[in-house]
Short mmCIF file of C-alpha atoms and ligand atoms in Angstrom, two decimals:
data_model
loop_
_atom_site.label_atom_id
_atom_site.label_comp_id
_atom_site.label_asym_id
_atom_site.label_seq_id
_atom_site.Cartn_x
_atom_site.Cartn_y
_atom_site.Cartn_z
CA MET A 1 -23.33 3.77 -2.95
CA PRO A 2 -21.11 5.23 -0.24
CA ALA A 3 -17.39 4.90 -0.67
CA THR A 4 -15.83 5.81 2.65
CA VAL A 5 -12.17 6.24 3.54
CA ILE A 6 -11.14 5.47 7.11
CA VAL A 7 -7.92 7.33 7.80
CA GLY A 8 -5.66 7.66 10.83
CA ALA A 9 -5.62 11.29 11.98
CA GLN A 10 -2.51 11.10 14.19
CA TRP A 11 0.67 8.94 14.20
CA GLY A 12 -0.98 5.55 13.76
CA ASP A 13 -2.59 2.98 16.05
CA GLU A 14 -5.69 5.13 16.53
CA GLY A 15 -7.92 2.06 16.40
CA LYS A 16 -8.58 2.09 12.64
CA GLY A 17 -8.96 -1.70 12.62
CA LYS A 18 -11.74 -1.58 15.18
CA ILE A 19 -13.62 1.19 13.36
CA VAL A 20 -13.31 -0.62 10.02
CA ASP A 21 -14.56 -3.80 11.67
CA LEU A 22 -17.61 -1.96 13.03
CA LEU A 23 -18.50 -0.37 9.70
CA ALA A 24 -17.63 -3.51 7.71
CA GLN A 25 -20.65 -5.35 9.04
CA HIS A 26 -22.90 -3.13 6.90
CA SER A 27 -20.47 -2.88 3.96
CA ASP A 28 -19.88 -5.02 0.88
CA VAL A 29 -16.15 -4.67 0.18
CA VAL A 30 -13.17 -3.55 2.29
CA CYS A 31 -9.92 -2.37 0.63
CA ARG A 32 -6.43 -1.56 1.89
CA TYR A 33 -4.84 1.11 -0.30
CA GLN A 34 -1.27 1.54 1.00
CA GLY A 35 1.32 0.28 3.43
CA GLY A 36 2.24 -3.28 4.22
CA PRO A 37 3.04 -5.39 7.27
CA ASN A 38 4.26 -2.32 9.13
CA ALA A 39 0.56 -2.02 10.01
CA GLY A 40 -0.92 -3.82 12.98
CA HIS A 41 -4.70 -3.53 13.26
CA THR A 42 -6.30 -5.09 16.32
CA ILE A 43 -9.86 -6.32 16.54
CA VAL A 44 -11.19 -7.72 19.79
CA VAL A 45 -14.30 -9.90 19.63
CA GLY A 46 -15.12 -11.26 23.07
CA GLU A 47 -12.34 -13.69 23.95
CA GLU A 48 -10.84 -13.59 20.47
CA THR A 49 -8.19 -11.07 19.39
CA TYR A 50 -7.14 -10.58 15.78
CA LYS A 51 -3.93 -8.73 14.98
CA ILE A 52 -3.95 -8.08 11.28
CA ARG A 53 -1.02 -6.77 9.26
CA ALA A 54 -1.67 -7.47 5.61
CA LEU A 55 -5.35 -8.22 5.08
CA PRO A 56 -8.07 -5.58 5.32
CA SER A 57 -9.88 -5.73 8.65
CA GLY A 58 -13.11 -6.63 6.83
CA ILE A 59 -11.89 -10.24 6.78
CA VAL A 60 -13.15 -10.66 10.35
CA ARG A 61 -16.71 -9.92 9.12
CA GLY A 62 -16.26 -12.35 6.21
CA LYS A 63 -16.40 -9.53 3.63
CA PRO A 64 -14.66 -9.49 0.24
CA CYS A 65 -11.24 -7.94 0.85
CA VAL A 66 -9.01 -6.09 -1.59
CA ILE A 67 -5.28 -5.45 -1.24
CA GLY A 68 -4.83 -2.53 -3.62
CA ASN A 69 -2.00 -1.64 -5.97
CA GLY A 70 -0.72 0.98 -3.49
CA CYS A 71 0.19 -1.71 -0.97
CA VAL A 72 3.44 -3.60 -0.52
CA VAL A 73 3.01 -7.30 0.13
CA ASP A 74 5.30 -9.53 2.14
CA PRO A 75 4.23 -12.93 0.81
CA GLU A 76 5.30 -14.76 3.94
CA VAL A 77 3.19 -12.47 6.16
CA LEU A 78 0.20 -12.58 3.82
CA ILE A 79 0.30 -16.37 3.53
CA GLY A 80 0.65 -16.61 7.32
CA GLU A 81 -2.50 -14.51 7.72
CA LEU A 82 -4.46 -16.41 5.07
CA ASP A 83 -3.51 -19.69 6.78
CA GLU A 84 -4.41 -18.31 10.19
CA PHE A 85 -7.85 -17.12 9.10
CA GLU A 86 -8.53 -20.44 7.40
CA ARG A 87 -7.50 -22.25 10.58
CA ARG A 88 -9.94 -20.07 12.50
CA GLY A 89 -12.76 -21.12 10.19
CA TYR A 90 -12.84 -18.20 7.73
CA SER A 91 -12.97 -18.51 3.96
CA THR A 92 -10.30 -16.56 2.10
CA ALA A 93 -11.95 -17.17 -1.27
CA GLU A 94 -12.88 -13.52 -1.54
CA VAL A 95 -9.44 -12.05 -0.91
CA TYR A 96 -8.22 -10.18 -4.01
CA VAL A 97 -4.66 -8.91 -4.40
CA SER A 98 -3.76 -6.35 -7.04
CA GLY A 99 -1.20 -7.55 -9.57
CA ASN A 100 0.31 -4.07 -9.44
CA ALA A 101 1.10 -4.18 -5.72
CA HIS A 102 4.81 -4.62 -5.03
CA LEU A 103 6.41 -7.58 -3.32
CA ILE A 104 8.61 -7.13 -0.30
CA MET A 105 11.75 -9.14 -0.97
CA PRO A 106 14.24 -10.41 1.64
CA TRP A 107 16.77 -7.74 0.63
CA HIS A 108 14.24 -5.03 1.45
CA VAL A 109 14.04 -6.29 5.01
CA ALA A 110 17.84 -6.64 5.22
CA ILE A 111 18.43 -3.12 3.86
CA ASP A 112 15.77 -1.61 6.17
CA GLY A 113 17.58 -3.05 9.20
CA ALA A 114 21.09 -2.27 7.93
CA SER A 115 20.17 1.31 7.04
CA GLU A 116 18.66 1.91 10.48
CA ARG A 117 21.82 0.54 12.10
CA ARG A 118 23.97 2.83 9.97
CA LEU A 119 21.90 5.87 10.87
CA GLY A 120 22.58 5.19 14.55
CA LYS A 121 21.26 8.13 16.57
CA LEU A 122 19.53 9.52 13.48
CA ALA A 123 17.53 6.32 12.93
CA ILE A 124 13.85 6.69 12.01
CA GLY A 125 12.76 3.82 14.21
CA THR A 126 11.11 1.90 11.35
CA THR A 127 9.34 -1.39 11.89
CA ARG A 128 12.21 -2.99 9.90
CA ARG A 129 9.76 -4.83 7.68
CA GLY A 130 11.34 -3.63 4.43
CA ILE A 131 8.69 -1.00 3.70
CA GLY A 132 10.94 1.94 2.74
CA PRO A 133 13.32 -0.08 0.52
CA CYS A 134 10.37 -1.75 -1.24
CA TYR A 135 8.67 1.58 -2.07
CA ALA A 136 12.07 2.97 -3.09
CA ASP A 137 12.50 0.15 -5.61
CA LYS A 138 8.98 0.78 -6.88
CA ALA A 139 9.98 4.39 -7.61
CA MET A 140 13.31 3.21 -9.07
CA ARG A 141 11.37 0.81 -11.35
CA LEU A 142 13.38 -2.09 -9.99
CA GLY A 143 10.48 -3.56 -8.04
CA ILE A 144 8.99 -7.02 -8.38
CA ARG A 145 5.21 -6.96 -8.51
CA VAL A 146 2.55 -9.39 -7.45
CA GLN A 147 1.72 -10.09 -11.12
CA ASP A 148 5.27 -11.36 -11.62
CA ILE A 149 4.39 -14.45 -9.59
CA LEU A 150 2.01 -15.53 -12.36
CA ASP A 151 4.93 -16.70 -14.52
CA PRO A 152 7.77 -18.66 -12.89
CA LYS A 153 10.25 -17.67 -15.63
CA ILE A 154 9.55 -13.96 -15.31
CA LEU A 155 9.68 -14.18 -11.53
CA ARG A 156 13.10 -15.83 -11.57
CA GLN A 157 14.43 -13.40 -14.15
CA LYS A 158 13.31 -10.37 -12.14
CA ILE A 159 14.80 -11.76 -8.96
CA GLU A 160 18.08 -12.33 -10.80
CA VAL A 161 18.21 -8.75 -12.14
CA ALA A 162 17.31 -7.17 -8.80
CA LEU A 163 19.66 -9.40 -6.83
CA ALA A 164 22.67 -8.54 -9.01
CA GLU A 165 22.35 -4.94 -7.81
CA LYS A 166 21.10 -5.59 -4.28
CA ASN A 167 23.91 -7.97 -3.39
CA LEU A 168 26.44 -5.30 -4.35
CA TRP A 169 24.76 -2.85 -1.99
CA LEU A 170 24.46 -5.38 0.78
CA GLU A 171 28.08 -6.44 0.62
CA ARG A 172 29.84 -3.17 -0.24
CA VAL A 173 27.70 -0.54 1.44
CA TYR A 174 26.10 -2.35 4.35
CA GLU A 175 28.73 -5.05 4.91
CA SER A 176 25.93 -7.61 5.10
CA GLU A 177 25.54 -11.11 3.75
CA PRO A 178 24.41 -11.40 0.11
CA PHE A 179 21.40 -13.50 -0.89
CA ASP A 180 21.66 -16.68 -2.94
CA LEU A 181 19.64 -16.54 -6.17
CA GLU A 182 18.58 -20.19 -6.13
CA THR A 183 17.38 -20.03 -2.53
CA VAL A 184 15.33 -16.84 -3.03
CA ALA A 185 13.92 -18.03 -6.37
CA ALA A 186 12.80 -21.34 -4.87
CA GLN A 187 11.28 -19.65 -1.83
CA TYR A 188 9.32 -17.13 -3.92
CA GLU A 189 8.16 -19.80 -6.35
CA SER A 190 6.64 -21.66 -3.42
CA TYR A 191 4.94 -18.45 -2.23
CA ALA A 192 3.78 -17.89 -5.81
CA GLN A 193 2.02 -21.24 -5.92
CA ARG A 194 0.03 -20.38 -2.81
CA LEU A 195 -0.81 -16.79 -3.83
CA ARG A 196 -1.64 -17.14 -7.55
CA PRO A 197 -5.38 -17.71 -7.02
CA TYR A 198 -5.70 -14.41 -5.15
CA VAL A 199 -4.26 -12.16 -7.88
CA ALA A 200 -6.99 -10.06 -9.50
CA ASP A 201 -7.79 -6.87 -11.39
CA THR A 202 -8.80 -5.07 -8.23
CA SER A 203 -9.33 -1.67 -9.85
CA LEU A 204 -12.01 -3.17 -12.08
CA LEU A 205 -13.50 -5.11 -9.18
CA VAL A 206 -13.88 -2.01 -6.98
CA GLU A 207 -15.20 0.14 -9.81
CA ASP A 208 -17.81 -2.52 -10.62
CA ALA A 209 -18.80 -2.75 -6.96
CA LEU A 210 -19.30 1.02 -6.80
CA ARG A 211 -21.27 1.08 -10.05
CA ASN A 212 -23.52 -1.63 -8.66
CA GLY A 213 -24.32 0.47 -5.61
CA LYS A 214 -22.20 -1.52 -3.16
CA VAL A 215 -20.89 -0.01 0.07
CA VAL A 216 -17.10 0.10 -0.08
CA LEU A 217 -14.66 0.93 2.72
CA PHE A 218 -11.08 2.03 2.16
CA GLU A 219 -8.94 1.21 5.19
CA GLY A 220 -5.88 3.38 5.70
CA ALA A 221 -2.79 2.02 7.40
CA GLN A 222 -0.34 4.23 9.33
CA ALA A 223 -1.67 7.78 9.48
CA THR A 224 -1.59 11.42 8.42
CA LEU A 225 1.49 12.43 10.40
CA LEU A 226 3.38 9.40 9.06
CA ASP A 227 2.50 10.35 5.46
CA LEU A 228 5.51 10.58 3.15
CA ASP A 229 4.42 14.01 1.85
CA HIS A 230 2.34 15.48 4.66
CA GLY A 231 3.80 13.86 7.78
CA THR A 232 6.73 14.76 10.00
CA TYR A 233 9.38 13.91 7.38
CA PRO A 234 11.82 12.14 7.62
CA PHE A 235 10.16 10.39 10.59
CA VAL A 236 7.42 8.98 8.40
CA THR A 237 6.56 5.85 6.49
CA SER A 238 7.23 5.52 2.75
CA SER A 239 3.66 5.63 1.44
CA ASN A 240 0.76 8.09 1.48
CA PRO A 241 -1.82 7.17 4.11
CA VAL A 242 -3.83 10.36 3.44
CA ALA A 243 -7.35 9.83 2.16
CA ALA A 244 -6.73 11.07 -1.39
CA ASN A 245 -4.38 8.15 -1.94
CA ALA A 246 -7.27 5.73 -1.49
CA ALA A 247 -8.17 6.54 -5.11
CA THR A 248 -4.64 6.05 -6.46
CA GLY A 249 -3.94 3.08 -4.20
CA VAL A 250 -6.96 1.14 -5.43
CA GLY A 251 -7.30 2.48 -8.96
CA ILE A 252 -10.52 4.50 -8.95
CA GLY A 253 -11.17 8.17 -9.67
CA PRO A 254 -11.06 10.68 -6.80
CA ASN A 255 -14.67 11.65 -7.55
CA ARG A 256 -15.75 8.11 -6.58
CA ILE A 257 -14.99 8.81 -2.92
CA ASP A 258 -17.95 10.15 -0.99
CA ARG A 259 -16.71 10.58 2.52
CA VAL A 260 -13.68 10.55 4.79
CA ILE A 261 -13.86 9.42 8.41
CA GLY A 262 -10.82 10.29 10.51
CA VAL A 263 -9.87 8.09 13.44
CA ALA A 264 -8.21 9.81 16.40
CA LYS A 265 -7.42 8.64 19.89
CA ALA A 266 -8.71 10.83 22.71
CA TYR A 267 -4.99 11.31 23.39
CA VAL A 268 -2.03 10.69 21.08
CA THR A 269 0.63 8.01 20.66
CA ARG A 270 3.66 7.63 18.47
CA VAL A 271 5.99 4.66 17.89
CA GLY A 272 9.48 5.34 16.62
CA GLU A 273 11.52 8.51 16.58
CA GLY A 274 10.60 12.06 15.68
CA PRO A 275 9.20 15.23 17.21
CA PHE A 276 6.11 14.87 19.36
CA PRO A 277 5.05 18.18 20.99
CA THR A 278 2.48 16.89 23.46
CA GLU A 279 4.55 13.94 24.73
CA ILE A 280 3.68 13.54 28.42
CA PRO A 281 6.53 13.68 30.94
CA GLN A 282 7.24 10.63 33.08
CA PRO A 283 5.87 9.17 35.30
CA GLN A 284 2.44 10.25 34.00
CA GLN A 285 3.24 8.99 30.49
CA GLY A 286 3.73 5.52 31.93
CA ILE A 287 0.23 5.63 33.44
CA VAL A 288 -1.35 6.35 30.06
CA ARG A 289 0.77 3.62 28.45
CA GLU A 290 -0.31 1.01 30.96
CA LEU A 291 -3.98 2.00 30.96
CA GLY A 292 -4.09 2.13 27.16
CA HIS A 293 -1.85 -0.95 26.69
CA GLU A 294 0.26 1.20 24.42
CA TYR A 295 2.75 -1.29 23.03
CA GLY A 296 3.32 -1.71 19.29
CA THR A 297 1.28 -4.44 17.61
CA VAL A 298 4.06 -5.26 15.13
CA THR A 299 7.25 -4.69 17.11
CA GLY A 300 6.10 -4.75 20.74
CA ARG A 301 7.88 -1.40 21.28
CA GLU A 302 6.58 1.02 23.89
CA ARG A 303 4.40 3.65 22.26
CA ARG A 304 5.18 7.22 23.30
CA CYS A 305 2.06 8.85 24.76
CA GLY A 306 0.92 12.47 24.59
CA TRP A 307 -2.07 14.64 25.37
CA LEU A 308 -4.59 15.30 22.63
CA ASP A 309 -3.08 17.63 20.03
CA LEU A 310 -5.78 19.68 18.32
CA VAL A 311 -3.25 21.55 16.15
CA ALA A 312 -2.21 18.25 14.58
CA LEU A 313 -5.83 17.10 14.39
CA ARG A 314 -6.91 20.28 12.63
CA TYR A 315 -4.11 19.67 10.12
CA ALA A 316 -5.32 16.10 9.61
CA VAL A 317 -8.85 17.38 8.96
CA ARG A 318 -7.39 19.69 6.31
CA VAL A 319 -5.04 17.37 4.43
CA ASN A 320 -7.49 14.46 4.37
CA GLY A 321 -10.74 16.39 4.00
CA ILE A 322 -12.09 14.63 7.09
CA ASP A 323 -15.90 14.88 7.25
CA GLN A 324 -16.47 13.04 10.52
CA LEU A 325 -14.39 11.72 13.38
CA ALA A 326 -14.23 8.51 15.35
CA LEU A 327 -12.71 9.26 18.77
CA THR A 328 -11.26 6.11 20.32
CA LYS A 329 -9.99 5.16 23.77
CA LEU A 330 -11.94 7.81 25.65
CA ASP A 331 -12.15 5.24 28.49
CA VAL A 332 -8.38 5.50 29.05
CA LEU A 333 -8.79 9.12 30.15
CA SER A 334 -11.18 8.15 32.97
CA ALA A 335 -8.15 7.91 35.26
CA PHE A 336 -7.30 11.62 35.15
CA ALA A 337 -8.75 14.50 37.19
CA GLU A 338 -7.52 17.06 34.69
CA LEU A 339 -7.00 16.71 30.96
CA PRO A 340 -4.63 19.06 29.14
CA VAL A 341 -5.57 19.55 25.48
CA CYS A 342 -3.17 21.29 23.12
CA THR A 343 -4.99 24.02 21.19
CA ARG A 344 -2.03 26.02 19.85
CA TYR A 345 1.74 25.79 19.41
CA ARG A 346 4.15 28.44 20.65
CA LEU A 347 6.87 29.03 18.06
CA ARG A 348 10.49 30.09 18.52
CA ASP A 349 9.69 33.78 18.09
CA GLY A 350 7.12 33.59 20.89
CA SER A 351 4.11 33.79 18.57
CA GLU A 352 1.28 31.28 18.84
CA THR A 353 -0.42 29.39 16.03
CA ALA A 354 -3.31 26.99 15.64
CA ASP A 355 -1.96 25.89 12.25
CA PHE A 356 0.49 23.05 11.90
CA PRO A 357 3.94 24.52 11.06
CA ALA A 358 4.81 24.08 7.41
CA HIS A 359 8.54 23.76 8.04
CA GLN A 360 10.38 21.06 9.93
CA SER A 361 12.52 23.31 12.12
CA ASP A 362 9.45 25.30 13.26
CA PHE A 363 7.68 22.07 14.16
CA HIS A 364 10.73 20.71 16.01
CA ALA A 365 10.85 23.85 18.14
CA ALA A 366 7.07 24.14 18.67
CA ARG A 367 5.87 23.95 22.27
CA PRO A 368 2.31 23.00 23.14
CA VAL A 369 -0.10 25.54 24.63
CA TYR A 370 -2.70 23.68 26.68
CA GLU A 371 -6.21 24.32 27.84
CA THR A 372 -7.03 22.09 30.77
CA LEU A 373 -10.43 20.42 30.84
CA PRO A 374 -11.87 18.70 33.90
CA GLY A 375 -11.77 14.89 33.89
CA TRP A 376 -14.79 12.71 34.67
CA GLU A 377 -12.98 10.16 36.85
CA GLU A 378 -15.48 7.37 36.34
CA PRO A 379 -15.54 4.37 34.04
CA LEU A 380 -17.47 4.61 30.78
CA SER A 381 -18.26 0.92 30.54
CA SER A 382 -21.91 1.34 31.50
CA CYS A 383 -22.63 4.01 28.85
CA ALA A 384 -24.89 2.73 26.10
CA THR A 385 -25.28 5.94 24.12
CA MET A 386 -23.40 9.19 23.76
CA ASP A 387 -26.00 10.83 25.97
CA ASP A 388 -25.02 8.51 28.84
CA LEU A 389 -21.50 9.94 28.97
CA PRO A 390 -20.63 11.87 32.14
CA ALA A 391 -21.01 15.62 31.62
CA ALA A 392 -17.24 16.22 31.64
CA ALA A 393 -16.69 13.53 29.00
CA ARG A 394 -19.38 15.09 26.82
CA ARG A 395 -17.65 18.42 27.22
CA TYR A 396 -14.34 16.90 26.18
CA VAL A 397 -15.93 15.50 23.00
CA GLU A 398 -17.73 18.77 22.27
CA PHE A 399 -14.46 20.63 22.74
CA VAL A 400 -12.89 18.50 20.00
CA GLU A 401 -15.89 18.99 17.72
CA ARG A 402 -16.01 22.75 18.19
CA ALA A 403 -12.29 23.22 17.80
CA ARG A 404 -12.17 21.31 14.54
CA ASP A 405 -15.69 21.94 13.27
CA VAL A 406 -16.15 18.26 12.62
CA GLU A 407 -18.69 15.93 14.11
CA VAL A 408 -17.66 13.00 16.33
CA ILE A 409 -19.87 10.11 15.20
CA LEU A 410 -18.24 7.21 17.02
CA ILE A 411 -16.64 7.01 20.45
CA GLY A 412 -14.54 4.09 21.68
CA THR A 413 -15.04 3.13 25.29
CA GLY A 414 -13.09 -0.14 25.36
CA ALA A 415 -11.12 -2.48 23.11
CA ASP A 416 -13.95 -4.91 22.39
CA ARG A 417 -16.06 -4.30 19.29
CA GLU A 418 -19.08 -3.94 21.59
CA HIS A 419 -17.53 -0.96 23.34
CA VAL A 420 -18.54 1.83 21.06
CA LEU A 421 -21.02 4.69 21.28
CA THR A 422 -22.50 6.02 18.07
CA ARG A 423 -24.23 9.21 17.09
CA TYR A 424 -26.72 7.56 14.70
CA GLY A 425 -26.31 3.79 14.89
CA LEU A 426 -23.74 1.82 12.92
CA GLU A 427 -25.90 0.93 9.94
CA ALA A 428 -27.04 4.52 9.40
CA ILE A 429 -23.47 5.77 9.76
CA THR A 430 -22.15 3.23 7.26
CA ARG A 431 -24.82 3.87 4.64
CA ALA A 432 -24.94 7.64 4.95
CA ALA A 433 -22.55 9.62 2.83
P1 GDP B 501 -4.80 0.61 14.40
O1 GDP B 501 -3.43 0.29 13.92
O2 GDP B 501 -5.19 2.01 14.11
O3 GDP B 501 -5.83 -0.36 13.91
O4 GDP B 501 -4.77 0.48 15.99
P2 GDP B 501 -4.03 -0.69 16.85
O5 GDP B 501 -4.85 -1.91 16.77
O6 GDP B 501 -2.59 -0.79 16.49
O7 GDP B 501 -4.05 -0.03 18.29
C1 GDP B 501 -5.24 0.32 18.92
C2 GDP B 501 -5.32 -0.46 20.23
O8 GDP B 501 -6.35 0.08 21.02
C3 GDP B 501 -5.72 -1.92 20.02
O9 GDP B 501 -5.11 -2.69 21.01
C4 GDP B 501 -7.22 -1.92 20.19
O10 GDP B 501 -7.74 -3.16 20.65
C5 GDP B 501 -7.39 -0.87 21.26
N1 GDP B 501 -8.62 -0.08 21.18
C6 GDP B 501 -9.30 0.36 20.09
N2 GDP B 501 -10.33 1.15 20.45
C7 GDP B 501 -10.31 1.22 21.79
C8 GDP B 501 -11.09 1.92 22.77
O11 GDP B 501 -12.02 2.66 22.45
N3 GDP B 501 -10.73 1.76 24.09
C9 GDP B 501 -9.69 0.97 24.46
N4 GDP B 501 -9.41 0.87 25.76
N5 GDP B 501 -8.93 0.30 23.57
C10 GDP B 501 -9.23 0.44 22.27
P1 IMO B 502 -0.83 1.16 11.90
O1 IMO B 502 -1.47 0.90 10.55
C1 IMO B 502 2.21 3.29 14.16
C2 IMO B 502 6.00 4.07 12.08
C3 IMO B 502 7.26 3.38 12.57
C4 IMO B 502 8.29 4.44 12.21
C5 IMO B 502 7.79 4.98 10.89
C6 IMO B 502 8.43 4.36 9.66
O2 IMO B 502 -0.90 0.01 12.83
O3 IMO B 502 -1.36 2.44 12.48
P2 IMO B 502 8.15 1.99 8.47
O4 IMO B 502 8.40 0.60 8.96
O5 IMO B 502 6.77 2.25 7.98
O6 IMO B 502 9.19 2.43 7.46
O7 IMO B 502 8.40 2.93 9.76
O8 IMO B 502 6.39 4.71 10.87
N1 IMO B 502 4.87 3.16 11.74
C7 IMO B 502 3.76 3.05 12.49
N2 IMO B 502 3.44 3.59 13.68
N3 IMO B 502 1.32 2.52 13.52
C8 IMO B 502 1.63 1.98 12.30
O9 IMO B 502 0.73 1.32 11.57
C9 IMO B 502 2.91 2.20 11.76
N4 IMO B 502 3.53 1.82 10.63
C10 IMO B 502 4.73 2.42 10.62
O10 IMO B 502 7.19 3.13 13.94
O11 IMO B 502 8.24 5.48 13.15
MG1 MG B 503 -1.61 -0.38 14.67
#
C-alpha cells in the first residue's frame, strides 16, 4: 500500500517532475498537495517535452491525478494544461480537483506584481503568479474556492464581496487599475463550465485508494528551503512544501504516509532573491548554468547556481523525515576536475556548524566550509547501473550518503526519463515502503 511523498530537498527545480514520472509508471494515483502555477515540472520523453505547472506529473503516464485542497488553482492555467494534454492524445477523465482548493483570481496576480514593484530592492523575486496573495486570502477567509464554481450565483456573489475590498487596495494602495465585476464574473463563469466535471471529494478518493492497497504518490512543488515555515523566510513561497503537509494538503492522516523520498540536485540552484551560501562566483557559475540549462521553467529567469550544500540537505532530511534520496543532474558535474561540497557553515563568531542556523541573521552571515572531492571528467551517458559510475562519481554519491546517513536510490544522468540509474529497479523502489 505504499504512500510515498516526493519532496524537493533544496530551493526547487531539483527534478521532482522527472522522479514522479519514473515512479508513476508503477503507481495508481498521483497527487499534488500544495502550490500552484509557480511550479514548473519538466518531463522529457524522447523528442517530447512536457512542462507542467498545475497538474500532477502522473498525467504523462495516464494515471489518475489529484489536485489536493492544499493547492491554489489558476483556472486559466489548469484549463490550458487540460486542453494541451487532450490535444496530445491524453484523457483527462481521471483528473480530480479538490473543492477546497483555492482559486487564484486576477487581483491576486495584480497584487503579487504590484507588491513586488513596491518592495523594490527588497523584492522576494516571486513568480508573480498570484500565489502569496491567494494563500493570504485563504488565511483571511476571503478566498474563493474551487467548490464555489459549482453554483453560478454563489460564485458571482463571492467575486462581488472580494472585489469590493480588492479594488480599494488596488486603487488606493497600489495605484493600479481596478477590476470590473461583470468582466471577472463572466470570465470565471466560463472557466467554471469547463472545470465543473473535475471537482471531486479528493480526500475520500485518496483514502479509498489507500484502503484498497493502491500505490499513491504525493508530488511536492517548490521545496524545503522555500517552505513558509521552514525555509529561508521571507524569501520563500506561501505554502508548506515539506512532506508532512502532504497529509494536510490532500486530507489524509499523517499515519497514512509510509515513506518520504527527497529529491536533490548534485549541486544547488535557486531562482529569485535570498541568501544562498554556496552560490558559485562567476564565470564558473555561468558554466554550471549553461551545462545544466538552469533557466526557470515558469519565468525563464536565470537560476542562480551553487555547489552542493550538505548543511542544507541535512536540514531537509530532518524537517521532512527523508528516508531516501534521488540525486539528479550528476551528469552536469562531469565537466569539473574538482568538486567543492559544503559540509559546514562558518558563523559570524568564527565557530563552525553542520546544523542549519535557526535564525535568519546567522544564516545570512554564514559562509560555506568546503571539502573538495575529485571530479570524474567523463560523461555518464553510457552508465546503465550505479556500479558503472566512474569511481570518483561513486565516491561523490557515497559522500552524500555518509554525510546525511540516507541512501541514494536514484541518480539522474540526463534530462530524458531513460537517463536514470537505480539502486533496486524502479518497480521495486516504487512498491517498497
Ligand atoms: P522540478 O521543478 O523539480 O520538477 O524541476 P524542473 O523541471 O523545474 O527542473 C529540472 C530540470 O532538469 C528540467 O529541465 C529537467 O528536464 C532536467 N533534469 C532532470 N533530471 C536531470 C538529470 O538527471 N540530468 C540532467 N542533465 N537534467 C535533468
Ligand atoms: P518547482 O515546483 C523554484 C520561488 C520564486 C521566489 C519564491 C516565491 O518548479 O520546484 P512565489 O511565486 O511562490 O510566491 O515565489 O519561490 N519559487 C520557485 N523556485 N522552483 C519552483 O517550483 C518555485 N516556485 C516558487 O522564484 O523566489
Ligand atoms: Mg521547476
